[in-house]
mmCIF file of C-alpha atoms in Angstrom:
data_model
loop_
_atom_site.group_PDB
_atom_site.id
_atom_site.type_symbol
_atom_site.label_atom_id
_atom_site.label_comp_id
_atom_site.label_asym_id
_atom_site.label_seq_id
_atom_site.Cartn_x
_atom_site.Cartn_y
_atom_site.Cartn_z
ATOM 1 C CA MET J 143 182.832 147.661 82.408
ATOM 2 C CA ALA J 144 185.435 145.199 83.733
ATOM 3 C CA ARG J 145 183.616 142.297 82.089
ATOM 4 C CA GLY J 146 183.661 144.129 78.751
ATOM 5 C CA VAL J 147 187.403 144.765 79.021
ATOM 6 C CA HIS J 148 187.974 141.113 79.898
ATOM 7 C CA THR J 149 185.940 140.026 76.859
ATOM 8 C CA ILE J 150 187.977 142.326 74.611
ATOM 9 C CA LEU J 151 191.249 140.937 76.022
ATOM 10 C CA VAL J 152 190.137 137.330 75.526
ATOM 11 C CA ALA J 153 188.934 138.042 71.988
ATOM 12 C CA SER J 154 192.175 139.890 71.172
ATOM 13 C CA LYS J 155 194.285 136.991 72.431
ATOM 14 C CA HIS J 156 192.228 134.552 70.371
ATOM 15 C CA LEU J 157 192.556 136.708 67.242
ATOM 16 C CA SER J 158 196.297 137.110 67.783
ATOM 17 C CA THR J 159 196.696 133.331 68.085
ATOM 18 C CA LEU J 160 194.659 132.784 64.939
ATOM 19 C CA ILE J 161 196.762 135.314 62.997
ATOM 20 C CA ASP J 162 199.976 133.657 64.241
ATOM 21 C CA ASP J 163 198.616 130.279 63.132
ATOM 22 C CA ILE J 164 197.751 131.633 59.678
ATOM 23 C CA LEU J 165 201.215 133.177 59.318
ATOM 24 C CA GLU J 166 202.847 129.922 60.430
ATOM 25 C CA SER J 167 200.642 128.022 57.987
ATOM 26 C CA SER J 168 201.726 130.275 55.115
ATOM 27 C CA LYS J 169 205.390 129.714 56.027
ATOM 28 C CA ILE J 170 204.782 125.976 56.075
ATOM 29 C CA GLU J 171 203.037 125.970 52.713
ATOM 30 C CA SER J 172 205.949 127.873 51.169
ATOM 31 C CA TRP J 173 208.518 125.725 53.044
ATOM 32 C CA ASN J 174 209.902 128.925 54.489
ATOM 33 C CA THR J 175 210.346 127.653 58.046
ATOM 34 C CA THR J 176 213.722 126.633 59.423
ATOM 35 C CA LEU J 177 214.143 124.076 62.159
ATOM 36 C CA ASN J 178 216.717 125.013 64.798
ATOM 37 C CA LYS J 179 217.490 121.521 66.019
ATOM 38 C CA GLU J 180 219.727 120.779 68.986
ATOM 39 C CA ASN J 181 219.975 118.010 71.554
ATOM 40 C CA TRP J 182 217.364 118.645 74.240
ATOM 41 C CA ASP J 183 215.699 116.685 77.028
ATOM 42 C CA ILE J 184 212.188 116.170 75.663
ATOM 43 C CA SER J 185 210.920 114.925 79.043
ATOM 44 C CA LYS J 186 211.856 118.316 80.505
ATOM 45 C CA ALA J 187 210.135 120.072 77.587
ATOM 46 C CA LEU J 188 206.959 118.074 78.269
ATOM 47 C CA ARG J 189 207.094 118.949 81.979
ATOM 48 C CA ASP J 190 207.607 122.649 81.067
ATOM 49 C CA VAL J 191 204.504 122.523 78.853
ATOM 50 C CA LEU J 192 202.462 120.863 81.603
ATOM 51 C CA GLN J 193 203.549 123.624 83.993
ATOM 52 C CA ILE J 194 202.229 126.209 81.501
ATOM 53 C CA LEU J 195 198.884 124.387 81.277
ATOM 54 C CA VAL J 196 198.448 123.450 84.966
ATOM 55 C CA ILE J 197 195.887 126.209 85.583
ATOM 56 C CA GLU J 198 193.754 124.989 82.684
ATOM 57 C CA PHE J 199 193.762 121.477 84.201
ATOM 58 C CA ASP J 200 192.806 122.916 87.598
ATOM 59 C CA VAL J 201 189.975 125.092 86.249
ATOM 60 C CA LYS J 202 188.263 122.063 84.709
ATOM 61 C CA ASN J 203 189.316 119.745 87.560
ATOM 62 C CA ILE J 204 190.807 117.366 85.009
ATOM 63 C CA GLN J 205 193.006 114.635 86.415
ATOM 64 C CA LEU J 206 196.339 114.143 84.690
ATOM 65 C CA ASP J 207 197.503 110.544 84.325
ATOM 66 C CA LEU J 208 201.240 110.814 83.584
ATOM 67 C CA LEU J 209 203.878 108.304 82.591
ATOM 68 C CA ILE J 210 207.086 110.146 81.686
ATOM 69 C CA ASP J 211 210.480 108.530 81.253
ATOM 70 C CA GLU J 212 213.093 111.025 82.457
ATOM 71 C CA ASN J 213 216.250 112.364 80.784
ATOM 72 C CA VAL J 214 215.246 111.531 77.209
ATOM 73 C CA ILE J 215 217.745 113.431 75.076
ATOM 74 C CA ILE J 216 216.905 113.778 71.377
ATOM 75 C CA ASN J 217 217.601 116.229 68.559
ATOM 76 C CA TYR J 218 214.727 118.648 67.838
ATOM 77 C CA ASP J 219 213.627 122.276 67.543
ATOM 78 C CA GLU J 220 212.656 122.995 71.149
ATOM 79 C CA ILE J 221 210.396 125.983 70.479
ATOM 80 C CA LYS J 222 208.414 124.301 67.711
ATOM 81 C CA ILE J 223 208.030 120.983 69.535
ATOM 82 C CA LYS J 224 206.904 122.730 72.722
ATOM 83 C CA GLN J 225 204.257 124.494 70.616
ATOM 84 C CA VAL J 226 203.126 121.140 69.193
ATOM 85 C CA LEU J 227 202.850 119.706 72.716
ATOM 86 C CA ILE J 228 200.890 122.758 73.898
ATOM 87 C CA ASN J 229 198.536 122.468 70.913
ATOM 88 C CA ILE J 230 197.846 118.766 71.389
ATOM 89 C CA ILE J 231 197.488 118.849 75.181
ATOM 90 C CA ARG J 232 195.380 122.019 75.104
ATOM 91 C CA ASN J 233 193.090 120.341 72.572
ATOM 92 C CA ALA J 234 192.683 117.341 74.875
ATOM 93 C CA LEU J 235 191.829 119.783 77.667
ATOM 94 C CA LYS J 236 189.352 121.654 75.493
ATOM 95 C CA PHE J 237 187.403 118.533 74.605
ATOM 96 C CA THR J 238 187.611 116.709 77.931
ATOM 97 C CA ASN J 239 184.693 117.219 80.276
ATOM 98 C CA HIS J 240 185.143 118.577 83.796
ATOM 99 C CA ASP J 241 186.298 115.953 86.309
ATOM 100 C CA TRP J 242 187.587 113.546 83.641
ATOM 101 C CA ILE J 243 191.100 112.312 82.807
ATOM 102 C CA VAL J 244 193.729 113.205 80.207
ATOM 103 C CA LYS J 245 196.498 110.628 79.829
ATOM 104 C CA ILE J 246 199.970 111.646 78.693
ATOM 105 C CA SER J 247 202.964 109.392 78.278
ATOM 106 C CA LEU J 248 206.501 109.780 77.037
ATOM 107 C CA THR J 249 208.286 106.452 76.771
ATOM 108 C CA GLU J 250 211.787 105.652 75.604
ATOM 109 C CA GLU J 251 212.682 102.346 74.053
ATOM 110 C CA GLU J 252 215.944 101.237 72.492
ATOM 111 C CA TRP J 253 215.382 102.903 69.093
ATOM 112 C CA ILE J 254 212.317 105.104 69.473
ATOM 113 C CA VAL J 255 210.605 107.601 71.725
ATOM 114 C CA THR J 256 206.816 107.759 71.806
ATOM 115 C CA ILE J 257 204.604 110.565 73.077
ATOM 116 C CA VAL J 258 200.900 109.777 73.538
ATOM 117 C CA VAL J 259 198.106 112.170 74.543
ATOM 118 C CA SER J 260 194.657 110.684 74.998
ATOM 119 C CA ASP J 261 191.334 111.966 76.168
ATOM 120 C CA ASN J 262 188.064 110.191 76.764
ATOM 121 C CA TRP J 263 185.624 112.874 75.800
ATOM 122 C CA MET J 264 186.216 113.936 72.197
ATOM 123 C CA TRP J 265 185.833 111.343 69.487
ATOM 124 C CA ILE J 266 186.125 111.486 65.741
ATOM 125 C CA LYS J 267 184.528 109.260 63.142
ATOM 126 C CA SER J 268 187.082 107.320 61.089
ATOM 127 C CA GLU J 269 185.925 108.977 57.857
ATOM 128 C CA ASP J 270 186.729 112.390 59.399
ATOM 129 C CA LEU J 271 190.282 111.599 60.576
ATOM 130 C CA ASP J 272 191.886 112.669 57.270
ATOM 131 C CA LYS J 273 189.952 115.943 57.223
ATOM 132 C CA ILE J 274 191.222 117.212 60.550
ATOM 133 C CA CYS J 275 194.870 117.309 59.432
ATOM 134 C CA THR J 276 194.138 119.584 56.478
ATOM 135 C CA PRO J 277 194.584 123.353 56.953
ATOM 136 C CA PHE J 278 191.373 125.417 56.863
ATOM 137 C CA VAL J 279 189.117 122.381 56.427
ATOM 138 C CA GLN J 280 186.129 122.382 58.735
ATOM 139 C CA TRP J 281 184.965 119.251 60.466
ATOM 140 C CA GLU J 282 181.609 118.864 62.135
ATOM 141 C CA ASN J 283 180.849 116.476 64.940
ATOM 142 C CA SER J 284 177.110 117.001 64.965
ATOM 143 C CA VAL J 285 176.479 114.295 67.541
ATOM 144 C CA LYS J 286 178.195 116.256 70.327
ATOM 145 C CA TRP J 287 178.279 119.846 69.084
ATOM 146 C CA ASN J 288 176.254 121.701 66.552
ATOM 147 C CA ILE J 289 179.282 123.757 65.509
ATOM 148 C CA LYS J 290 182.183 123.428 63.118
ATOM 149 C CA TRP J 291 185.871 123.529 64.037
ATOM 150 C CA THR J 292 188.796 124.557 61.889
ATOM 151 C CA TRP J 293 191.797 122.354 62.638
ATOM 152 C CA LEU J 294 194.603 124.676 61.554
ATOM 153 C CA TRP J 295 196.607 124.033 64.752
ATOM 154 C CA LEU J 296 196.558 120.301 64.024
ATOM 155 C CA ALA J 297 197.791 120.725 60.454
ATOM 156 C CA ILE J 298 200.618 122.942 61.698
ATOM 157 C CA SER J 299 201.527 120.460 64.443
ATOM 158 C CA LYS J 300 201.533 117.575 61.981
ATOM 159 C CA TRP J 301 203.778 119.520 59.587
ATOM 160 C CA ILE J 302 206.260 120.351 62.360
ATOM 161 C CA ILE J 303 206.397 116.702 63.444
ATOM 162 C CA GLU J 304 206.878 115.478 59.878
ATOM 163 C CA ALA J 305 209.536 118.164 59.239
ATOM 164 C CA HIS J 306 211.485 116.497 62.055
ATOM 165 C CA SER J 307 211.080 113.131 60.227
ATOM 166 C CA TRP J 308 208.885 111.915 63.072
ATOM 167 C CA THR J 309 205.442 110.329 62.685
ATOM 168 C CA PHE J 310 202.123 111.863 63.730
ATOM 169 C CA LYS J 311 199.072 109.642 64.117
ATOM 170 C CA ILE J 312 195.519 110.244 65.295
ATOM 171 C CA GLU J 313 193.272 107.409 66.336
ATOM 172 C CA SER J 314 189.721 107.711 67.543
ATOM 173 C CA GLU J 315 187.056 105.266 68.547
ATOM 174 C CA TRP J 316 183.570 106.561 67.937
ATOM 175 C CA GLU J 317 181.834 103.789 69.886
ATOM 176 C CA TRP J 318 184.130 103.957 72.939
ATOM 177 C CA LYS J 319 184.504 107.750 72.777
ATOM 178 C CA TRP J 320 188.243 108.321 72.950
ATOM 179 C CA THR J 321 190.896 109.994 70.847
ATOM 180 C CA ILE J 322 194.646 109.361 70.933
ATOM 181 C CA VAL J 323 197.389 111.450 69.338
ATOM 182 C CA THR J 324 200.700 109.582 69.008
ATOM 183 C CA ILE J 325 204.043 111.100 68.058
ATOM 184 C CA THR J 326 206.835 108.636 67.340
ATOM 185 C CA LEU J 327 210.433 109.658 66.829
ATOM 186 C CA PRO J 328 213.663 107.795 66.241
ATOM 187 C CA LYS J 329 216.377 108.178 68.849
ATOM 188 C CA ASN J 330 219.614 109.866 67.813
#
């Protein structure tokens, strides 16, 4: 009985997240989303997100390799950017095998700030990179999984980043089996 209730709760949470993503996607497509930008410390936002996800790292015994410059103040919509960070880091967690490493960096240079999330488990063929940033498009990595994934979260994250006039880039090396998501933003 308890297992059945747990399954229902997990499925309900998943469905609720999917519905929220679809609603957010429809707002994006109609340009009906407003950014509430203020000056925030993005290094603190990243640490807040990591605190939310710490249990997921522990469950899979995934080591976190962090390089975070502190007190990086920039102008952004805190809620939306935290959601982007959750989406990208959670995806790295999802596709990283137990006992492996996820690398996350936030570096500040004179004119730009760069956030990088990389994993060494999930990899994407170069011809598939454009597909995974398109809402509701399915991508199949038949070498590793015999299933298809819908990358709605990634399309939403990319839109939010681009709405901030930042850049969003995905790189993947099929042969060396790694994927890197890079977000680059100009400093104020």
